[in-house]
CSV table of C-alpha atoms and ligand atoms in Angstrom, one decimal:
chain,number,residue,atom,x,y,z
Z,889,MET,CA,41.4,-46.7,65.6
Z,890,THR,CA,42.6,-43.2,66.1
Z,891,TYR,CA,40.5,-40.4,66.6
Z,892,SER,CA,40.7,-36.8,67.2
Z,893,TYR,CA,39.6,-35.7,70.9
Z,894,PHE,CA,38.0,-32.3,72.6
Z,895,PRO,CA,38.3,-32.7,76.0
Z,896,GLY,CA,36.8,-29.2,77.0
Z,897,CYS,CA,37.7,-26.9,79.7
Z,898,THR,CA,35.7,-28.5,82.6
Z,899,LEU,CA,37.9,-31.9,82.0
Z,900,LYS,CA,41.2,-29.8,82.6
Z,901,THR,CA,40.3,-28.5,85.7
Z,902,LYS,CA,37.2,-29.7,87.9
Z,903,GLY,CA,36.2,-32.5,86.0
Z,904,ARG,CA,39.6,-34.1,85.4
Z,905,ASP,CA,38.5,-37.5,86.6
Z,906,LEU,CA,36.2,-37.9,83.5
Z,907,ASP,CA,39.2,-37.3,81.1
Z,908,ILE,CA,42.0,-39.2,83.2
Z,909,TRP,CA,40.1,-42.4,83.4
Z,910,GLY,CA,38.8,-41.7,80.0
Z,911,ARG,CA,41.7,-42.2,78.3
Z,912,ALA,CA,43.6,-44.4,80.1
Z,913,ALA,CA,40.9,-47.0,79.4
Z,914,MET,CA,40.7,-45.8,75.6
Z,915,GLU,CA,44.3,-46.7,75.7
Z,916,ALA,CA,43.4,-50.2,77.4
Z,917,LEU,CA,41.0,-50.7,74.8
Z,918,GLY,CA,43.9,-50.1,71.7
Z,919,VAL,CA,41.8,-46.9,70.6
Z,920,GLU,CA,43.7,-43.9,70.0
Z,921,LEU,CA,42.8,-40.1,71.2
Z,922,ARG,CA,44.6,-37.7,70.1
Z,923,GLU,CA,43.8,-34.3,71.6
Z,924,LEU,CA,43.4,-31.7,69.2
Z,925,PRO,CA,46.1,-29.5,68.8
Z,926,GLN,CA,44.6,-26.5,70.0
Z,927,TRP,CA,41.1,-25.7,71.2
Z,928,GLN,CA,38.9,-23.3,72.9
Z,929,CYS,CA,35.8,-23.5,75.5
Z,930,CYS,CA,32.6,-24.8,73.3
Z,931,GLY,CA,30.8,-22.0,75.1
Z,932,ALA,CA,29.0,-25.2,77.7
Z,933,VAL,CA,25.2,-24.2,76.3
Z,934,TYR,CA,24.1,-24.2,72.9
Z,935,PRO,CA,23.3,-21.1,71.3
Z,936,GLN,CA,19.7,-21.8,69.8
Z,937,ALA,CA,19.5,-18.1,68.0
Z,938,LYS,CA,19.9,-18.2,65.0
Z,939,ASP,CA,21.6,-15.0,64.4
Z,940,GLU,CA,24.3,-16.0,67.2
Z,941,ILE,CA,27.5,-16.5,65.1
Z,942,ALA,CA,30.5,-15.8,67.1
Z,943,VAL,CA,29.2,-18.1,70.1
Z,944,ARG,CA,29.7,-21.0,67.3
Z,945,LEU,CA,33.1,-20.5,66.2
Z,946,SER,CA,35.1,-22.2,68.5
Z,947,ALA,CA,33.1,-25.4,68.1
Z,948,VAL,CA,33.3,-24.6,64.3
Z,949,ARG,CA,37.4,-24.3,64.7
Z,950,ALA,CA,37.4,-27.7,66.6
Z,951,LEU,CA,35.5,-29.8,63.8
Z,952,ALA,CA,37.6,-28.3,61.0
Z,953,SER,CA,40.7,-28.7,62.7
Z,954,ALA,CA,39.7,-32.7,63.0
Z,955,GLY,CA,38.5,-32.5,59.4
Z,956,GLU,CA,42.1,-31.1,58.5
Z,957,LEU,CA,43.5,-34.2,60.1
Z,958,GLY,CA,41.5,-36.5,58.5
Z,959,THR,CA,39.4,-38.3,61.8
Z,960,ASP,CA,36.7,-38.0,63.4
Z,961,LEU,CA,35.6,-35.8,66.5
Z,962,VAL,CA,35.2,-37.4,69.8
Z,963,THR,CA,33.8,-35.8,72.8
Z,964,LEU,CA,33.4,-36.9,76.2
Z,965,CYS,CA,31.3,-34.1,78.4
Z,966,SER,CA,27.7,-34.5,77.4
Z,967,ALA,CA,27.7,-30.3,77.1
Z,968,CYS,CA,30.7,-30.1,74.9
Z,969,HIS,CA,28.8,-33.4,72.9
Z,970,HIS,CA,25.6,-31.4,73.0
Z,971,VAL,CA,26.9,-27.9,71.6
Z,972,ILE,CA,29.7,-29.4,68.9
Z,973,LYS,CA,27.3,-32.0,67.4
Z,974,ARG,CA,24.5,-29.1,67.0
Z,975,VAL,CA,26.8,-26.4,65.7
Z,976,ASN,CA,28.1,-29.2,63.1
Z,977,ARG,CA,24.6,-29.9,62.0
Z,978,ASP,CA,23.9,-26.0,61.4
Z,979,MET,CA,26.8,-25.8,59.5
Z,980,ARG,CA,25.7,-28.7,57.3
Z,981,THR,CA,22.0,-27.5,57.5
Z,982,ASP,CA,21.8,-23.5,58.0
Z,983,GLU,CA,23.4,-21.5,54.7
Z,984,THR,CA,23.2,-18.1,56.4
Z,985,ILE,CA,24.9,-19.6,59.4
Z,986,ARG,CA,27.6,-21.6,57.3
Z,987,SER,CA,28.5,-18.7,55.3
Z,988,ARG,CA,28.7,-16.1,58.1
Z,989,ALA,CA,30.8,-18.5,60.4
Z,990,ASN,CA,33.1,-19.2,57.1
Z,991,THR,CA,33.6,-15.1,56.8
Z,992,TYR,CA,34.7,-14.8,60.0
Z,993,LEU,CA,37.2,-17.7,60.6
Z,994,GLN,CA,38.7,-17.2,56.9
Z,995,LEU,CA,39.9,-20.8,57.0
Z,996,GLU,CA,42.1,-22.4,54.1
Z,997,THR,CA,39.0,-24.4,53.4
Z,998,PRO,CA,36.0,-23.3,54.0
Z,999,TYR,CA,34.1,-25.7,56.5
Z,1000,ALA,CA,30.5,-27.2,55.9
Z,1001,GLY,CA,30.0,-29.9,58.7
Z,1002,GLU,CA,31.9,-32.8,57.2
Z,1003,THR,CA,33.4,-33.9,60.1
Z,1004,LYS,CA,31.9,-36.6,61.9
Z,1005,VAL,CA,31.3,-36.1,65.7
Z,1006,LEU,CA,31.1,-39.1,68.2
Z,1007,HIS,CA,30.3,-39.3,72.0
Z,1008,TYR,CA,32.9,-41.4,73.8
Z,1009,LEU,CA,30.0,-43.7,74.4
Z,1010,GLU,CA,29.3,-44.3,71.0
Z,1011,VAL,CA,32.8,-45.2,70.0
Z,1012,LEU,CA,32.7,-48.0,72.7
Z,1013,ARG,CA,29.3,-49.3,71.5
Z,1014,ASP,CA,29.7,-48.8,68.1
Z,1015,GLN,CA,33.7,-49.1,67.0
Z,1016,VAL,CA,34.9,-51.1,70.1
Z,1017,GLY,CA,31.7,-53.2,70.7
Z,1018,PHE,CA,30.2,-53.9,73.9
Z,1019,ASP,CA,30.7,-57.7,73.8
Z,1020,GLN,CA,34.3,-56.8,72.9
Z,1021,LEU,CA,34.4,-54.6,75.9
Z,1022,GLN,CA,33.1,-57.3,78.1
Z,1023,LYS,CA,35.9,-59.8,76.9
Z,1024,ARG,CA,38.5,-57.1,77.9
Z,1025,VAL,CA,37.1,-56.7,81.5
Z,1026,VAL,CA,39.7,-57.6,84.1
Z,1027,LYS,CA,37.3,-56.6,87.2
Z,1028,PRO,CA,33.9,-57.2,86.8
Z,1029,LEU,CA,31.7,-55.0,88.8
Z,1030,THR,CA,29.7,-57.9,90.1
Z,1031,GLY,CA,26.8,-57.3,92.3
Z,1032,ARG,CA,26.9,-53.2,92.3
Z,1033,LYS,CA,23.8,-52.0,91.7
Z,1034,ILE,CA,24.1,-49.1,89.4
Z,1035,GLY,CA,21.7,-46.3,88.2
Z,1036,ALA,CA,22.6,-44.3,84.8
Z,1037,TYR,CA,21.8,-41.0,84.8
Z,1038,TYR,CA,21.5,-39.8,81.3
Z,1039,GLY,CA,20.1,-36.2,81.9
Z,1040,CYS,CA,19.2,-33.9,78.6
Z,1041,LEU,CA,22.1,-32.8,76.3
Z,1042,LEU,CA,23.3,-36.5,75.2
Z,1043,LEU,CA,19.6,-37.1,74.5
Z,1044,ARG,CA,17.8,-34.4,73.4
Z,1045,PRO,CA,16.8,-33.0,70.7
Z,1046,SER,CA,16.6,-36.5,69.6
Z,1047,GLY,CA,16.4,-35.6,66.0
Z,1048,GLU,CA,20.0,-33.6,66.2
Z,1049,MET,CA,21.7,-35.6,68.8
Z,1050,GLU,CA,21.0,-39.1,67.1
Z,1051,PHE,CA,22.3,-40.8,70.3
Z,1052,ASP,CA,19.7,-43.2,71.7
Z,1053,ASP,CA,16.0,-43.5,72.0
Z,1054,PRO,CA,15.1,-40.0,73.9
Z,1055,GLU,CA,12.4,-41.7,76.3
Z,1056,ASN,CA,14.0,-45.6,76.6
Z,1057,PRO,CA,17.5,-45.2,76.1
Z,1058,SER,CA,19.7,-48.3,76.8
Z,1059,ILE,CA,23.5,-47.4,75.8
Z,1060,LEU,CA,24.4,-46.5,79.3
Z,1061,GLU,CA,22.6,-49.9,80.6
Z,1062,ASP,CA,24.2,-51.6,78.0
Z,1063,PHE,CA,27.5,-50.7,78.9
Z,1064,LEU,CA,26.9,-51.6,82.5
Z,1065,ARG,CA,26.4,-55.2,82.1
Z,1066,ALA,CA,29.5,-54.9,79.7
Z,1067,ILE,CA,31.4,-54.3,82.4
Z,1068,GLY,CA,29.5,-56.7,85.0
Z,1069,ALA,CA,27.4,-54.6,86.6
Z,1070,GLU,CA,23.6,-54.7,87.6
Z,1071,PRO,CA,21.8,-51.5,85.9
Z,1072,VAL,CA,19.3,-50.3,87.7
Z,1073,VAL,CA,16.5,-48.7,85.5
Z,1074,TYR,CA,14.3,-45.5,86.7
Z,1075,ALA,CA,11.9,-43.2,85.8
Z,1076,MET,CA,14.2,-40.2,86.0
Z,1077,ARG,CA,17.0,-41.0,84.4
Z,1078,ASN,CA,16.3,-38.8,81.2
Z,1079,GLU,CA,14.8,-36.1,83.3
Z,1080,CYS,CA,16.5,-32.9,84.0
Z,1081,CYS,CA,18.6,-32.2,87.0
Z,1082,GLY,CA,18.4,-28.7,87.0
Z,1083,GLY,CA,22.1,-28.2,87.3
Z,1084,TYR,CA,21.7,-25.2,84.8
Z,1085,THR,CA,20.5,-23.0,87.1
Z,1086,THR,CA,22.8,-23.8,90.0
Z,1087,LEU,CA,23.8,-20.4,90.0
Z,1088,GLU,CA,20.5,-18.7,89.3
Z,1089,ASN,CA,18.0,-20.3,91.3
Z,1090,LYS,CA,19.9,-23.1,93.8
Z,1091,PRO,CA,17.3,-24.1,95.8
Z,1092,TYR,CA,15.6,-25.5,92.7
Z,1093,ALA,CA,18.3,-27.4,91.9
Z,1094,VAL,CA,18.8,-28.7,94.9
Z,1095,LYS,CA,14.9,-29.8,94.7
Z,1096,GLN,CA,15.3,-31.7,91.4
Z,1097,ALA,CA,18.7,-33.2,92.3
Z,1098,GLY,CA,16.8,-34.2,95.3
Z,1099,ARG,CA,13.8,-35.5,93.0
Z,1100,VAL,CA,16.3,-37.6,90.8
Z,1101,LEU,CA,18.2,-39.1,93.7
Z,1102,GLU,CA,15.1,-40.4,95.5
Z,1103,ASN,CA,13.8,-41.9,92.4
Z,1104,ALA,CA,16.5,-44.0,91.6
Z,1105,ALA,CA,17.3,-44.8,95.2
Z,1106,SER,CA,13.6,-46.0,95.4
Z,1107,CYS,CA,14.1,-48.2,92.6
Z,1108,GLY,CA,17.2,-49.7,94.0
Z,1109,ALA,CA,20.3,-48.0,92.7
Z,1110,GLU,CA,22.9,-47.9,95.3
Z,1111,GLU,CA,25.3,-45.4,92.8
Z,1112,LEU,CA,24.8,-43.4,89.8
Z,1113,ILE,CA,26.7,-42.6,86.9
Z,1114,THR,CA,26.9,-39.7,84.8
Z,1115,ALA,CA,28.8,-38.7,81.7
Z,1116,CYS,CA,28.1,-34.6,82.7
Z,1117,PRO,CA,30.3,-32.6,85.2
Z,1118,LEU,CA,27.5,-30.5,86.0
Z,1119,CYS,CA,25.0,-33.4,86.6
Z,1120,LEU,CA,27.8,-35.0,88.6
Z,1121,TYR,CA,28.2,-31.8,90.8
Z,1122,ASN,CA,24.5,-30.9,90.9
Z,1123,LEU,CA,23.6,-34.6,91.9
Z,1124,GLN,CA,26.4,-34.8,94.3
Z,1125,VAL,CA,26.7,-31.5,96.0
Z,1126,ASN,CA,23.2,-30.4,95.7
Z,1127,GLY,CA,22.0,-33.7,96.0
Z,1128,GLY,CA,23.3,-33.8,99.3
Z,1129,GLY,CA,24.8,-37.0,99.4
Z,1130,LYS,CA,22.1,-39.4,98.7
Z,1131,LEU,CA,23.9,-41.4,96.8
Z,1132,PRO,CA,27.7,-41.8,95.2
Z,1133,VAL,CA,27.8,-40.5,91.9
Z,1134,ARG,CA,30.6,-41.4,89.5
Z,1135,TYR,CA,31.9,-40.7,85.7
Z,1136,PHE,CA,31.0,-43.3,83.9
Z,1137,THR,CA,34.7,-43.4,82.9
Z,1138,GLU,CA,35.9,-44.3,86.5
Z,1139,LEU,CA,33.7,-47.5,86.9
Z,1140,LEU,CA,35.6,-48.6,83.1
Z,1141,ALA,CA,39.0,-47.8,84.1
Z,1142,GLU,CA,37.9,-49.7,87.3
Z,1143,ALA,CA,36.9,-52.6,85.5
Z,1144,LEU,CA,39.8,-52.6,82.8
Z,1145,GLY,CA,42.0,-52.8,85.7
Z,1146,VAL,CA,43.8,-49.1,85.0
Z,1147,LYS,CA,42.1,-47.1,87.5
Z,1148,GLU,CA,45.2,-47.3,89.8
Z,1149,GLY,CA,48.1,-45.1,88.7
Z,1150,ALA,CA,46.1,-43.4,85.6
Z,1151,VAL,CA,47.0,-39.9,85.0
E,169,MET,CA,2.9,-8.3,64.1
E,170,ASN,CA,4.6,-5.7,65.9
E,171,HIS,CA,8.5,-5.1,66.1
E,172,MET,CA,9.7,-7.6,69.0
E,173,THR,CA,7.5,-10.2,68.0
E,174,GLU,CA,9.1,-9.9,64.5
E,175,ILE,CA,12.5,-9.7,66.2
E,176,VAL,CA,11.8,-12.9,68.5
E,177,THR,CA,10.4,-15.1,65.6
E,178,ARG,CA,13.5,-14.0,63.2
E,179,ILE,CA,16.0,-15.2,65.6
E,180,SER,CA,14.1,-18.2,67.1
E,181,GLY,CA,13.2,-19.5,64.1
E,182,VAL,CA,9.9,-20.7,65.3
E,183,ASN,CA,6.7,-20.4,64.2
E,184,PRO,CA,4.2,-19.8,66.8
E,185,ARG,CA,1.3,-20.3,64.7
E,186,LYS,CA,2.1,-24.1,64.1
E,187,CYS,CA,1.0,-24.7,67.9
E,188,MET,CA,-2.4,-26.5,68.5
E,189,LYS,CA,-2.4,-25.8,72.1
E,190,CYS,CA,-2.2,-29.2,74.0
E,191,GLY,CA,0.1,-28.5,76.9
E,192,LYS,CA,2.2,-31.3,76.4
E,193,CYS,CA,5.2,-28.9,76.3
E,194,THR,CA,4.1,-27.7,79.8
E,195,ALA,CA,3.4,-30.8,81.2
E,196,ALA,CA,7.0,-32.0,80.4
E,197,CYS,CA,8.6,-28.7,81.9
E,198,PRO,CA,10.6,-29.9,84.7
E,199,ALA,CA,10.6,-25.9,85.7
E,200,TYR,CA,6.8,-25.5,85.5
E,201,ASP,CA,6.6,-24.3,89.2
E,202,GLU,CA,9.5,-21.9,88.7
E,203,MET,CA,7.7,-19.9,85.9
E,204,ASP,CA,5.3,-17.3,85.8
E,205,TYR,CA,4.3,-18.3,82.4
E,206,HIS,CA,4.4,-21.8,81.2
E,207,PRO,CA,5.7,-22.8,78.1
E,208,HIS,CA,2.7,-23.2,76.2
E,209,GLN,CA,1.7,-19.7,77.4
E,210,PHE,CA,5.2,-18.6,76.0
E,211,VAL,CA,3.9,-19.7,72.3
E,212,ASP,CA,0.4,-17.9,72.6
E,213,MET,CA,1.6,-14.8,73.9
E,214,VAL,CA,4.7,-14.2,71.3
E,215,GLU,CA,2.0,-15.3,68.5
E,216,THR,CA,-0.4,-12.5,70.6
E,217,GLY,CA,2.2,-10.2,70.5
E,218,ARG,CA,2.3,-10.0,74.6
E,219,LEU,CA,5.9,-9.5,74.5
E,220,GLU,CA,6.6,-7.0,77.1
E,221,GLU,CA,4.8,-9.2,79.9
E,222,LEU,CA,7.5,-11.9,78.7
E,223,MET,CA,10.1,-9.9,78.6
E,224,ASN,CA,9.6,-8.7,82.2
E,225,SER,CA,8.7,-12.7,83.3
E,226,ARG,CA,10.6,-14.5,85.9
E,227,GLY,CA,10.2,-17.6,83.5
E,228,ILE,CA,13.1,-16.1,80.8
E,229,TYR,CA,15.5,-17.0,83.6
E,230,MET,CA,14.3,-20.3,84.8
E,231,CYS,CA,14.2,-22.2,81.6
E,232,LEU,CA,16.7,-25.1,81.9
E,233,SER,CA,17.4,-25.6,78.5
E,234,CYS,CA,16.6,-29.3,78.9
E,235,PHE,CA,14.8,-29.0,75.6
E,236,ALA,CA,12.1,-31.6,76.9
E,237,CYS,CA,9.4,-29.2,75.6
E,238,LEU,CA,10.8,-29.1,72.1
E,239,GLU,CA,11.3,-33.1,71.9
E,240,ARG,CA,7.9,-33.9,73.0
E,241,CYS,CA,5.9,-31.1,70.8
E,242,PRO,CA,3.5,-33.0,68.6
E,243,ARG,CA,3.9,-29.6,66.2
E,244,SER,CA,7.4,-29.1,66.3
E,245,VAL,CA,6.8,-25.8,67.5
E,246,GLU,CA,10.4,-25.9,69.5
E,247,PRO,CA,8.8,-23.6,72.4
E,248,ALA,CA,12.6,-23.8,74.1
E,249,LYS,CA,13.8,-21.5,71.2
E,250,LEU,CA,11.2,-19.1,71.7
E,251,ILE,CA,12.0,-18.6,75.6
E,252,GLU,CA,15.8,-18.0,74.4
E,253,ALA,CA,14.8,-15.5,71.8
E,254,VAL,CA,12.6,-13.4,74.5
E,255,ARG,CA,15.7,-13.6,77.2
E,256,LEU,CA,18.1,-12.8,74.5
E,257,ALA,CA,15.6,-9.5,73.2
E,258,VAL,CA,16.2,-8.2,77.0
E,259,VAL,CA,19.5,-9.2,77.8
E,260,ARG,CA,21.3,-7.8,74.7
E,261,GLN,CA,19.8,-4.1,75.5
E,262,GLN,CA,21.9,-1.9,76.9
E,263,GLY,CA,22.5,-2.4,80.7
E,264,ARG,CA,20.2,-5.2,80.8
E,265,ASN,CA,22.5,-7.8,82.0
E,266,HIS,CA,20.7,-10.8,84.3
E,267,LEU,CA,24.6,-11.5,85.6
E,268,LYS,CA,27.4,-9.3,86.7
E,269,PRO,CA,30.9,-10.7,86.9
E,270,GLU,CA,31.2,-9.2,90.3
E,271,GLN,CA,28.4,-11.7,91.4
E,272,ILE,CA,30.2,-14.8,90.8
E,273,PRO,CA,32.9,-15.1,93.4
E,274,ALA,CA,30.0,-15.0,96.5
E,275,LEU,CA,28.3,-17.8,94.1
E,276,LEU,CA,31.5,-20.1,94.1
E,277,ASP,CA,32.1,-23.2,95.6
E,278,PRO,CA,35.0,-25.0,95.4
E,279,ASP,CA,33.0,-28.1,93.4
E,280,LEU,CA,31.4,-26.0,91.2
E,281,PRO,CA,32.4,-27.0,87.2
E,282,GLN,CA,33.7,-24.7,85.0
E,283,GLN,CA,30.7,-25.4,82.6
E,284,ALA,CA,28.2,-23.9,85.4
E,285,ILE,CA,30.0,-20.1,85.1
E,286,THR,CA,30.6,-20.3,81.4
E,287,SER,CA,27.0,-21.7,80.3
E,288,ALA,CA,25.4,-18.9,82.9
E,289,PHE,CA,27.6,-16.2,81.4
E,290,ARG,CA,26.2,-17.3,78.0
E,291,LYS,CA,22.7,-17.3,79.0
E,292,TYR,CA,22.4,-14.2,81.1
E,293,ARG,CA,24.5,-11.5,79.4
E,294,LYS,CA,25.7,-10.1,76.5
J,641,SF4,S1,13.6,-26.1,77.7
J,641,SF4,FE1,12.9,-24.9,79.1
J,641,SF4,S2,10.8,-24.5,78.8
J,641,SF4,FE2,11.4,-26.4,77.9
J,641,SF4,S3,10.7,-28.0,79.2
J,641,SF4,FE3,13.2,-27.1,79.3
J,641,SF4,S4,12.8,-26.2,81.4
J,641,SF4,FE4,10.5,-26.0,80.5
J,642,SF4,S1,3.7,-28.9,72.7
J,642,SF4,FE1,3.4,-27.9,70.9
J,642,SF4,S2,1.7,-28.0,69.6
J,642,SF4,FE2,1.5,-28.2,72.5
J,642,SF4,S3,1.1,-26.7,73.0
J,642,SF4,FE3,3.3,-26.6,73.7
J,642,SF4,S4,4.0,-25.7,71.6
J,642,SF4,FE4,1.7,-26.1,71.2
């Protein structure tokens, strides 16, 4: 299995660990993630206004480039996934956005949303399979009580993200079971942590992160996992260390025995 | 329809008249306490042309883009899109950027991901 891969800016800098362990784990599972030869920042927030074209172009370039290579496009950061998946849908369904973006880009073949966008977790669930993953685990995380933190961007709007049940998701809990851990379900796992306002309204981000951690801890979680560098930052730094928060790829690499030495 | 209402409904693609005033968006909003006008009021105020009050409100910078309102609205009104459109109507005006690059160094800390800075620039300035 070979995919094009869009890491995004944060995964090359502050969120490096999400990428390093993610690539090492997929390699161990026999899945090839080929980083796109050229890519730019996705913009980190989906432009909801219909007349904002320029801010959609980096996503369109990545999508068209994966299409030219004849591969599906895999993302790992929740924000990149959200932006690229929704812009792809715009290119498929919104005639004005499609024609204006193509006028800007002047690609050899105009792009109309043909590329399939998959989140890393969807590759694990639907291509590798959690049952197969389970068989490849060499160091199961037995006895560890872990809360999955979904946040917003992977789940909503569910009609566009088509990722999981937005009110009662299960993909991360199934993942945790596959690597031998004990998932802890808590109410705030799909509520916003407030991370986007950390620069604008820090006291709120701190308060909201505290609520999420409080809720997870009261349900018995001893650590949390996430796929979003901003959630990780907000829960860990603004959350004041109430629970350890890790990238899900770190635990995956650990369970597959490839965490040490991954670069 | 006044001029601003027309701009905001056009760039958001939202039809505020679909709203049935159930308040579910506001009940779902995690930033409720931070907002002077709540999501269901936003929809109502756009419909009734009270754009100036919205454009001067603090709420346009408090929305988290969490899409809870949009997900849970039984009428697919998509309040988050209206809030973004009102914010854009403000920051697109000359001299109305809400965040300046000079402010960033004081806000940085060693763990802050790039994503936080990029998204703030995208949301708060043009
Ligand atoms: S998107 Fe904004 S208005 Fe809607 S629920 Fe989230 S914070 Fe509230
Ligand atoms: S949830 Fe939808 S219908 Fe109900 S008040 Fe909010 S915008 Fe109107």
